Backbone as ProteinMPNN parsed JSONL, in Angstrom:
{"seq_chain_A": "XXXXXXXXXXXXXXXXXXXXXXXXXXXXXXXXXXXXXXXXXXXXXXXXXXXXXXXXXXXXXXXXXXXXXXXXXXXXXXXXXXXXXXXXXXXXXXXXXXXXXXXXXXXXXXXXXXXXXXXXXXXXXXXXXXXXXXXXXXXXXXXXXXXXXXXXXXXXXXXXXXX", "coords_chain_A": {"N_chain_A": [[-64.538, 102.199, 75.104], [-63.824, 99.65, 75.629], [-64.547, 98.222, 73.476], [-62.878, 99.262, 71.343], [-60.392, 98.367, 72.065], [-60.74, 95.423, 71.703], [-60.921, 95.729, 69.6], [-58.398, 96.6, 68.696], [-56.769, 94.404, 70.257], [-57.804, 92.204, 68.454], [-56.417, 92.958, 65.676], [-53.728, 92.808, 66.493], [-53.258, 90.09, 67.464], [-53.889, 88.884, 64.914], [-51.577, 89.565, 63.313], [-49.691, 88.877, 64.251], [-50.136, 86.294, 63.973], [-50.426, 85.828, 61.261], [-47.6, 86.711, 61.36], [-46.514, 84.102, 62.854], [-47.402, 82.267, 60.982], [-46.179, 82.708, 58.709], [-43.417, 82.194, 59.711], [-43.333, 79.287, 60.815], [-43.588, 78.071, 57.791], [-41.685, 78.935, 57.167], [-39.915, 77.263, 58.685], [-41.003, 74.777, 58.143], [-39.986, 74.698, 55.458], [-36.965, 74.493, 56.277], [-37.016, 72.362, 57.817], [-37.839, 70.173, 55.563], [-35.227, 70.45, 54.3], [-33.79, 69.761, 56.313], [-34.486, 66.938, 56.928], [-34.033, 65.689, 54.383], [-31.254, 65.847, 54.479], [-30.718, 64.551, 56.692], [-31.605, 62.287, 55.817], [-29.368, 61.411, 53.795], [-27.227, 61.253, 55.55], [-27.732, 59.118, 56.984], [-27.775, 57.169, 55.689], [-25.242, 57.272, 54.28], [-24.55, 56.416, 56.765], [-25.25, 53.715, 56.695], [-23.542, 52.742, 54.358], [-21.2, 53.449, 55.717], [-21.031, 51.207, 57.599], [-21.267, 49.031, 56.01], [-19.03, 49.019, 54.803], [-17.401, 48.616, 56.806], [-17.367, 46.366, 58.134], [-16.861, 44.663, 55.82], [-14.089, 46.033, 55.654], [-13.136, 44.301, 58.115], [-13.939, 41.78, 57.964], [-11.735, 41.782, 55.392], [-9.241, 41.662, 56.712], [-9.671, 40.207, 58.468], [-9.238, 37.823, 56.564], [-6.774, 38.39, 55.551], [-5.264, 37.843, 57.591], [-5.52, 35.315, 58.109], [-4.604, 34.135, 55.274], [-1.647, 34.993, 56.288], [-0.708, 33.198, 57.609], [-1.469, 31.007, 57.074], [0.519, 31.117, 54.838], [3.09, 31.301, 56.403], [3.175, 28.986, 57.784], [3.052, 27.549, 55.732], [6.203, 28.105, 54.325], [7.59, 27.417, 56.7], [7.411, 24.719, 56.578], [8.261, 24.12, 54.073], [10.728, 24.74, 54.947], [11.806, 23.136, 57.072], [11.942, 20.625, 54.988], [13.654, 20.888, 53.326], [15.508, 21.518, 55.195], [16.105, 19.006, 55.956], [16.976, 17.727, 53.643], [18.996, 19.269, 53.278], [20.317, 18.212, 55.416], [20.57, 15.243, 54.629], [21.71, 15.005, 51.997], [24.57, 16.245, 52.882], [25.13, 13.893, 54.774], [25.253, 11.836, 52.862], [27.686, 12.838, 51.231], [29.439, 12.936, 53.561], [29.204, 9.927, 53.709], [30.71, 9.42, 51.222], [32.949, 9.702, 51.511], [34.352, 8.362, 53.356], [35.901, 5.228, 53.942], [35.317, 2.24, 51.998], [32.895, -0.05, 53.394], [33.997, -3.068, 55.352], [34.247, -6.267, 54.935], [32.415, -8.672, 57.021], [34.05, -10.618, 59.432], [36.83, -9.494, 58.576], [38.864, -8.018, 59.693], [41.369, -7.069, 59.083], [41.222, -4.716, 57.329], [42.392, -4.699, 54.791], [41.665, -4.687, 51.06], [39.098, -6.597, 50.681], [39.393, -9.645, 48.716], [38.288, -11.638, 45.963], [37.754, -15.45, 45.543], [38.245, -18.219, 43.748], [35.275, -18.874, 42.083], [33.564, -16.708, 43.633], [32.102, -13.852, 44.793], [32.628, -10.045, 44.719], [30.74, -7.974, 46.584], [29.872, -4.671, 44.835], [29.617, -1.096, 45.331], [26.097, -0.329, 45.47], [25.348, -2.723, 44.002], [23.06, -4.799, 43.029], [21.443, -7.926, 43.559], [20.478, -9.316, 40.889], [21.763, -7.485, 39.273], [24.313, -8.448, 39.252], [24.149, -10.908, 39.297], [23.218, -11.333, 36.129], [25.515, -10.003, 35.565], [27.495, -11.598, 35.793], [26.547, -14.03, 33.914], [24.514, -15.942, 35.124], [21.088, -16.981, 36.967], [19.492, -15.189, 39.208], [17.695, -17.01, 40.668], [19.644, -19.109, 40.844], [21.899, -18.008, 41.73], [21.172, -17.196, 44.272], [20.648, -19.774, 45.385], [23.146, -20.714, 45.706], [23.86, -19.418, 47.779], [22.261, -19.546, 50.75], [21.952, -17.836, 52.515], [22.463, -15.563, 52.83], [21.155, -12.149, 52.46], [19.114, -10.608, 50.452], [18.282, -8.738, 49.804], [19.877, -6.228, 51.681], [22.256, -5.798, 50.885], [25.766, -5.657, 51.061], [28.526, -3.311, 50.149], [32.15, -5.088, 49.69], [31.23, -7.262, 50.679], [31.133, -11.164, 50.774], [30.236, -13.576, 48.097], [29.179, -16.602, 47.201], [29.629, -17.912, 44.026], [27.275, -19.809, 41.515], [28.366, -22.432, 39.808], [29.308, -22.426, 36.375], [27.876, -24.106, 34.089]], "CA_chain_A": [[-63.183, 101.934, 74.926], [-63.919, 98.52, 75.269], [-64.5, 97.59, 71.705], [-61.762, 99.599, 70.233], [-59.128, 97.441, 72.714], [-60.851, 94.145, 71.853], [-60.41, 95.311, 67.857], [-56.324, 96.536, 68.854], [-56.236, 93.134, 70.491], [-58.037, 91.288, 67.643], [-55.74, 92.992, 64.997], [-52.372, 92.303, 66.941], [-53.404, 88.851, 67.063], [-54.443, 88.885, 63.741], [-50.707, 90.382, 62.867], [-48.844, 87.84, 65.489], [-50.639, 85.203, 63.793], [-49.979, 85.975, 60.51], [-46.108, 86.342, 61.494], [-46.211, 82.507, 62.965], [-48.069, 81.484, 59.968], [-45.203, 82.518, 58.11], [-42.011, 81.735, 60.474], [-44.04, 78.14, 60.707], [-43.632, 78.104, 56.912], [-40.288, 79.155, 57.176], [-39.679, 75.945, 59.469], [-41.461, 73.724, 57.448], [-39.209, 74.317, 54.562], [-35.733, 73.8, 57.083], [-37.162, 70.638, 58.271], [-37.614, 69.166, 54.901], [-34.164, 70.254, 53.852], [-32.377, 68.711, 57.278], [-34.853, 65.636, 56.798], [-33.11, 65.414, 52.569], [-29.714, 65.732, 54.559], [-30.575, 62.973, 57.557], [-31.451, 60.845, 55.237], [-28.016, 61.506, 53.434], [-26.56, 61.061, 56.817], [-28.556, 57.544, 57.251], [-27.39, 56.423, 54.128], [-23.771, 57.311, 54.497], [-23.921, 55.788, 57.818], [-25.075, 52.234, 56.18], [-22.534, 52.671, 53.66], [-19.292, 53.304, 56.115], [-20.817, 50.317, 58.221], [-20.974, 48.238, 55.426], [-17.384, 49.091, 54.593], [-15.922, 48.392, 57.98], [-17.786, 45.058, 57.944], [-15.925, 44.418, 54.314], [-12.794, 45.767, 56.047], [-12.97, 43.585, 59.311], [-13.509, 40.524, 56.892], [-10.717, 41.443, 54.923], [-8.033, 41.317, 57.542], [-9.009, 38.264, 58.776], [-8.732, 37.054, 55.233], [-5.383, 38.188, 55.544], [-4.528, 37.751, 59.092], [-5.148, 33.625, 57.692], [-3.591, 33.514, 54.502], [-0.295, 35.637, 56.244], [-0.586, 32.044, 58.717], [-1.185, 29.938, 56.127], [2.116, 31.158, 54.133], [3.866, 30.911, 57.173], [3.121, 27.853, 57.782], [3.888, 27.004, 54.364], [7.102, 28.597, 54.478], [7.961, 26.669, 57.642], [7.476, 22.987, 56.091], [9.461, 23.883, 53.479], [12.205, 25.197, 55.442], [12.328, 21.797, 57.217], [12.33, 20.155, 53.869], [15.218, 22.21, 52.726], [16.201, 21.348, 56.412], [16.242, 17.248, 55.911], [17.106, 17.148, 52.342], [20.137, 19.414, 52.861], [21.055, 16.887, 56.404], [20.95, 14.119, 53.546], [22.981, 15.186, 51.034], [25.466, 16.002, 53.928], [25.261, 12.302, 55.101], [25.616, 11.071, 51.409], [28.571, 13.484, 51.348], [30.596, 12.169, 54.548], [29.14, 8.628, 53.397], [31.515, 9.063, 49.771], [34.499, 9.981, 52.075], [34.582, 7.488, 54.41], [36.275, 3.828, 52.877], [34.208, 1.289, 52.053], [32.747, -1.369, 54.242], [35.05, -4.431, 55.366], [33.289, -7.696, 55.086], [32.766, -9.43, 58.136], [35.151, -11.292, 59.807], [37.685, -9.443, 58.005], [39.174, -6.713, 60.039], [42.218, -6.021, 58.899], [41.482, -3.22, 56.715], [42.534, -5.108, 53.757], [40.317, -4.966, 50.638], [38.527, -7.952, 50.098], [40.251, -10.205, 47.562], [37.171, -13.137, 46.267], [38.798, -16.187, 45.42], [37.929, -19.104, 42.662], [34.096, -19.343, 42.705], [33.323, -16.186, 44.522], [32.448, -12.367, 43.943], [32.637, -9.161, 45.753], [29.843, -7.109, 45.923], [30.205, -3.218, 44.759], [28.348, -0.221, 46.343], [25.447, 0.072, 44.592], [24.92, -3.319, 43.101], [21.993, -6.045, 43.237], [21.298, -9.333, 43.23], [19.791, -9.54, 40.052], [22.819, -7.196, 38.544], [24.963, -9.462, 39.679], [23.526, -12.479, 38.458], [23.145, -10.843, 34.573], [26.647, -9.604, 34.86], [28.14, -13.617, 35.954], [26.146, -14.913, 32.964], [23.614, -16.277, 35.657], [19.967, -16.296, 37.029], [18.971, -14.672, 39.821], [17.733, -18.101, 41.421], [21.012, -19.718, 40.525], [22.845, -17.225, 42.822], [20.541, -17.251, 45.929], [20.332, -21.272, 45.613], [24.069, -20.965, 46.574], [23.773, -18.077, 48.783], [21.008, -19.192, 51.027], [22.41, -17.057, 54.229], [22.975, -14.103, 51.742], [20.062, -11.242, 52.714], [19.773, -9.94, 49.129], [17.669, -6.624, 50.386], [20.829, -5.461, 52.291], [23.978, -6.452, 50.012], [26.512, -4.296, 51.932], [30.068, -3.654, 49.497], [32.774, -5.858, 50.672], [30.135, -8.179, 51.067], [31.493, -12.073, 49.475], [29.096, -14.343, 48.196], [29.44, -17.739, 46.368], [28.67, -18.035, 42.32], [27.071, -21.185, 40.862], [29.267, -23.102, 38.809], [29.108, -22.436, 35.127], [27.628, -25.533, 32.868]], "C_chain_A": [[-62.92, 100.419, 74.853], [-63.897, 97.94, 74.167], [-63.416, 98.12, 71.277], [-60.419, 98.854, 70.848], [-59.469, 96.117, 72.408], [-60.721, 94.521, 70.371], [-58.925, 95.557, 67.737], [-56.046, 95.126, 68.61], [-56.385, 92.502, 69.44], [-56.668, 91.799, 66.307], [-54.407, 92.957, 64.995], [-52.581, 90.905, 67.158], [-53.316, 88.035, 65.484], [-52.386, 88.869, 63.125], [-49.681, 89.029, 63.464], [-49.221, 86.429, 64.642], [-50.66, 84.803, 62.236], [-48.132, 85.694, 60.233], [-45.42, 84.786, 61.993], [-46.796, 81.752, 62.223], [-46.6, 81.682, 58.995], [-43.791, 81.931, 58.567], [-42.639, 79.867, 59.919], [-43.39, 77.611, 58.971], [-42.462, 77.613, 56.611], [-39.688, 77.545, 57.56], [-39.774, 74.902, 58.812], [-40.281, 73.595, 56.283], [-37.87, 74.184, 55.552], [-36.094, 72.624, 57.376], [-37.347, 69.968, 56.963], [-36.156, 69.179, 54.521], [-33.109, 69.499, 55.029], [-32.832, 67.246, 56.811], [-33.94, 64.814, 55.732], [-31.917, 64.76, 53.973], [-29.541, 64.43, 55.514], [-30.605, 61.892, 56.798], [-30.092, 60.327, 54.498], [-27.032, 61.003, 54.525], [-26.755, 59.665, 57.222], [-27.718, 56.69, 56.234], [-25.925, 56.269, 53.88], [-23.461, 56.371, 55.738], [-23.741, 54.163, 57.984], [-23.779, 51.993, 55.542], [-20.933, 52.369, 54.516], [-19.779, 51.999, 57.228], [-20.289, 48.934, 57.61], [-19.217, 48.095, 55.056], [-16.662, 48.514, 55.652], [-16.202, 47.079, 58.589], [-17.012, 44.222, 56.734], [-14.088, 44.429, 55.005], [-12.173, 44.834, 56.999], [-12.867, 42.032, 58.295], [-11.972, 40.144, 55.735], [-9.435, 41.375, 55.477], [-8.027, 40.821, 58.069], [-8.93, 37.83, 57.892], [-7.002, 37.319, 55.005], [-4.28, 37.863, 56.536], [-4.521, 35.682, 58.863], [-4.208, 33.197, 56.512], [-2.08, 33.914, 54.883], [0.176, 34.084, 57.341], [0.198, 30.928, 57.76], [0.014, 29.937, 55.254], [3.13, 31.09, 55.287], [3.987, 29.078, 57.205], [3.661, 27.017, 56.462], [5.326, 26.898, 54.352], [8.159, 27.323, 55.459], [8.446, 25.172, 57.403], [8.334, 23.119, 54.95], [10.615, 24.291, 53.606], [12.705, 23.561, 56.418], [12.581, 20.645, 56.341], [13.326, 19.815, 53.648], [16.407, 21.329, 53.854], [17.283, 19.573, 55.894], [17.168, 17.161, 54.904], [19.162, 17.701, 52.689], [21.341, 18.505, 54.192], [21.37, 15.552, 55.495], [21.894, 13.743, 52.868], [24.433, 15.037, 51.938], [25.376, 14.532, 54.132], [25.645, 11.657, 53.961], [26.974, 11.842, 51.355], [29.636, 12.931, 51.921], [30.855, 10.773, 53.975], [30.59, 8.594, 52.104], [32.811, 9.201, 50.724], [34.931, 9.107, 53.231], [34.858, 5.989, 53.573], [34.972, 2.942, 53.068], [34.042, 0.815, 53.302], [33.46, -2.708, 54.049], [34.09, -5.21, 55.543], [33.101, -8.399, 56.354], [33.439, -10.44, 57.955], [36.474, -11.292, 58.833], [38.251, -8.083, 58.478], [40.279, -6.25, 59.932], [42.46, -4.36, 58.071], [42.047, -3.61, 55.262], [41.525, -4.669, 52.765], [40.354, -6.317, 50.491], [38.73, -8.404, 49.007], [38.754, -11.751, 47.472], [38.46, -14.083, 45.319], [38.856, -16.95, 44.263], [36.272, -19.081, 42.85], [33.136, -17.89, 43.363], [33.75, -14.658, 43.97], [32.39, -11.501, 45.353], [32.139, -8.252, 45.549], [30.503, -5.749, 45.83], [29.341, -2.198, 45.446], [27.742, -0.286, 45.038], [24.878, -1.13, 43.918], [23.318, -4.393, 43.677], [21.806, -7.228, 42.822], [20.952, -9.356, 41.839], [21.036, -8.705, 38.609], [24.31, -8.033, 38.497], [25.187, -10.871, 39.055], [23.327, -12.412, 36.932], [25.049, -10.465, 34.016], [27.791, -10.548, 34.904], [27.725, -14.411, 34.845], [25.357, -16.224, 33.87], [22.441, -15.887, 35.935], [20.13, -15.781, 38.68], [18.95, -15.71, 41.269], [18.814, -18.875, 41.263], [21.835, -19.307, 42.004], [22.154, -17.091, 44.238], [20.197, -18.656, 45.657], [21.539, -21.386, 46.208], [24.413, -20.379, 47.389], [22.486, -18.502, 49.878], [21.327, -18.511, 52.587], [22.349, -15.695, 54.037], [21.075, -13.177, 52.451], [20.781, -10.282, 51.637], [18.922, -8.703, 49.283], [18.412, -6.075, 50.932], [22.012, -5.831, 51.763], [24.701, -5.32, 50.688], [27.999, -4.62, 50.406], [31.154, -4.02, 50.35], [32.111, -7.093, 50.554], [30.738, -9.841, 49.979], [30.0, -12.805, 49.228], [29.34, -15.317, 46.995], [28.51, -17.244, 44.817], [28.675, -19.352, 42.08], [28.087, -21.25, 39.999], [28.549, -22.868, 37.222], [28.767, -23.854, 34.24], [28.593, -25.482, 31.868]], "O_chain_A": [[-62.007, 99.944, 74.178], [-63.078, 97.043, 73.967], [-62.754, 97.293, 70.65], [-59.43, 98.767, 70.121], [-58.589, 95.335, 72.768], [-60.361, 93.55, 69.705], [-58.227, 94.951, 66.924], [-55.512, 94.581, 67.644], [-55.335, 92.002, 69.035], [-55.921, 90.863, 66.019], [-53.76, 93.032, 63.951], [-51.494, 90.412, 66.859], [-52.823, 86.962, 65.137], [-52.103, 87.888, 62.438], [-49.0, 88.377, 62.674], [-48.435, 85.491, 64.773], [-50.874, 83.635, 61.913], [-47.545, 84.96, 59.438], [-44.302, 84.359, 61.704], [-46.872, 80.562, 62.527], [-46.028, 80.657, 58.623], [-43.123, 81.247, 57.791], [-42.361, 79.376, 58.825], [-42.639, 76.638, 59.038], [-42.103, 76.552, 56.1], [-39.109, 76.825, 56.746], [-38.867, 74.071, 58.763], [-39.682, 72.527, 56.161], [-37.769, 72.96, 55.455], [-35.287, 71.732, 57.116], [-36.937, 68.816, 57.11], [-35.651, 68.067, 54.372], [-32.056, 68.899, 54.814], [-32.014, 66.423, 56.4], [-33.328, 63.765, 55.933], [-31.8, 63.585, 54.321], [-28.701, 63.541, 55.376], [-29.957, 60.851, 56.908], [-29.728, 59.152, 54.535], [-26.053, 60.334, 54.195], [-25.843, 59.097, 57.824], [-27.167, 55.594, 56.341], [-25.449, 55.268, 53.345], [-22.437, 55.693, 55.824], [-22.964, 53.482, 58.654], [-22.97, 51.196, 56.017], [-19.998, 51.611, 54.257], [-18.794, 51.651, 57.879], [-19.502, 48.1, 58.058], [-18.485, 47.107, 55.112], [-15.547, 48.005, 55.54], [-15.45, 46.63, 59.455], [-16.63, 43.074, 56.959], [-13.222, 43.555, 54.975], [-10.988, 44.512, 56.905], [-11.836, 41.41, 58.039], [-11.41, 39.101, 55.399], [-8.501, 41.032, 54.752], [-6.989, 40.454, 58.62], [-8.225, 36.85, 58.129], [-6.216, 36.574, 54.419], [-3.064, 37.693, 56.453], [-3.687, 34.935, 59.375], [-3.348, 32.318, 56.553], [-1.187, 33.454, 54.173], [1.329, 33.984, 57.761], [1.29, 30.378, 57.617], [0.522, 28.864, 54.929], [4.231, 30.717, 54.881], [4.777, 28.282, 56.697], [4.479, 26.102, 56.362], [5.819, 25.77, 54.364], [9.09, 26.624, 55.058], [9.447, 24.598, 57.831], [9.182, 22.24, 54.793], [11.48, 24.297, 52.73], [13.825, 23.054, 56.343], [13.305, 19.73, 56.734], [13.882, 18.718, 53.715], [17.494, 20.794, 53.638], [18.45, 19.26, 55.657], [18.208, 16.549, 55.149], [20.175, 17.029, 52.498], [22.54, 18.249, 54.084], [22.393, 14.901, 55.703], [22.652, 12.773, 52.889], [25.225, 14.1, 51.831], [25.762, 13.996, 53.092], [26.504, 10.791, 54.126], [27.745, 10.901, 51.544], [30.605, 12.491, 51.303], [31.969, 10.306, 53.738], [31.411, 7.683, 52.205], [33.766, 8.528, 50.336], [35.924, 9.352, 53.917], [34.099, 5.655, 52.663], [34.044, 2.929, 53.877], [34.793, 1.1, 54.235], [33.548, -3.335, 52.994], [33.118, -4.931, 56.246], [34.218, -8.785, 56.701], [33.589, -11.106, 56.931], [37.073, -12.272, 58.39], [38.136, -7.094, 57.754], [40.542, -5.174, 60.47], [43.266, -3.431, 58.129], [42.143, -2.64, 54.51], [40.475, -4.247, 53.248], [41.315, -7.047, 50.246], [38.322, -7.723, 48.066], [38.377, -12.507, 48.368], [39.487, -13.735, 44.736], [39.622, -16.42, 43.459], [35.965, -19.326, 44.017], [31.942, -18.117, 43.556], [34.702, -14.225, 43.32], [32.218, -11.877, 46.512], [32.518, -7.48, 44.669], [31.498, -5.506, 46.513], [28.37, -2.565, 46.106], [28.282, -0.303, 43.932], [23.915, -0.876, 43.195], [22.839, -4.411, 44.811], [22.031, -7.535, 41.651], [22.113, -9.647, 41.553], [21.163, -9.112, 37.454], [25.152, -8.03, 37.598], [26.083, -11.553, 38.558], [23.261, -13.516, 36.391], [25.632, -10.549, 32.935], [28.828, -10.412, 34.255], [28.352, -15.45, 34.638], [25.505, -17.376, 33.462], [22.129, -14.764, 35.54], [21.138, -16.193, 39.254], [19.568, -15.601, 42.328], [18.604, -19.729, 42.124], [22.213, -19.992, 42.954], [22.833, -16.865, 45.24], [18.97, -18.711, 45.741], [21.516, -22.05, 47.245], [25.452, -20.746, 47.938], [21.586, -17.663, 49.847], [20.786, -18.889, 53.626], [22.211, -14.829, 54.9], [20.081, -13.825, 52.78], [21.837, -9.653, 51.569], [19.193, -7.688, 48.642], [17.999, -4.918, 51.014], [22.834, -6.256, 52.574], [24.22, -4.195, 50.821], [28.309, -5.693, 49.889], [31.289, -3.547, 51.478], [32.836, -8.038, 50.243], [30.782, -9.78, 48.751], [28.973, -12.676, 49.893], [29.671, -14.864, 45.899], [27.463, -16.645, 44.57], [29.646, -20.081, 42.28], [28.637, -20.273, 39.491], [27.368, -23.137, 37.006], [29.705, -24.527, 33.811], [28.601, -26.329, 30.975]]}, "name": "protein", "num_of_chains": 1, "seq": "XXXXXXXXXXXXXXXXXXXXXXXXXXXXXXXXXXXXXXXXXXXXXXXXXXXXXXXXXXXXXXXXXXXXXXXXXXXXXXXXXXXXXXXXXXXXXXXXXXXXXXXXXXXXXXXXXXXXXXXXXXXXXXXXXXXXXXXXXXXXXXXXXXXXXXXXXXXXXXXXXXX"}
């Protein structure tokens, strides 16, 4: 009885061993198809890193230029600011009377006399001196007290004598 239980055994082995030759098989082909898909999985997982490396870069690219237009923004709102305090000041400036000449405070205007002009807003030595039928040096030779970088209107100031 011995032999015919060691040929059972051998041919349920035989049978068992056959069936994990095939399962095995079986296996082998699932593991290459998860391997395909990990690697799909690998590959996707570069991809969405790379992306969120791309995205992190691009919102500090915008988290600076949304600065940098501020900032922009800003300087030319103080611009805006100055320019339109200016105008205002040039504004009041037209509505307010001229300037009285020194040592002339009544409020009069300034009347020049024989000899003698009265500057306008706005004018210059050199307009001055073209529109007298003089030079330039003519009129600051008899002016030498005159500060012809600040001509204020009102302002008198001697004219050379005509030849």
């Amino acid at each position: 009885m011995l032999p015919v239980a060691g040929i059972v055994v051998g041919v349920l082995s035989l049978l068992v061993g056959g069936y994990a030759a095939i399962k095995a098989s079986s296996l082998q082909k699932t593991v290459a198809t998860h391997e395909e898909k990990v690697a799909k999985i690998d590959n996707l997982e570069a991809q969405v890193n790379s992306v969120s490396a791309a995205s992190e870069k691009s919102a500090k690219d915008i988290n600076t230029l949304s600065r940098t237009t501020q900032d922009a923004f800003t300087t030319v709102s103080q611009m805006l600011g100055d320019a339109n305090g200016k105008i205002k000041a040039l504004e009041d400036a037209q509505k307010k009377p001229a300037a009285v000449a020194k040592g002339h405070a009544s409020g009069e205007p300034v009347v020049a006399g024989p000899g003698e002009y009265v500057v306008k807003s706005g004018e210059t030595g050199a307009k001055i001196a073209r529109a007298q039928g003089c030079s330039l040096g003519e009129l600051m030779a008899v002016n030498p007290d005159v500060n012809w970088n600040k001509l204020k209107p009102g302002q008198k100031i001697k004219l050379p004598q005509k030849k």
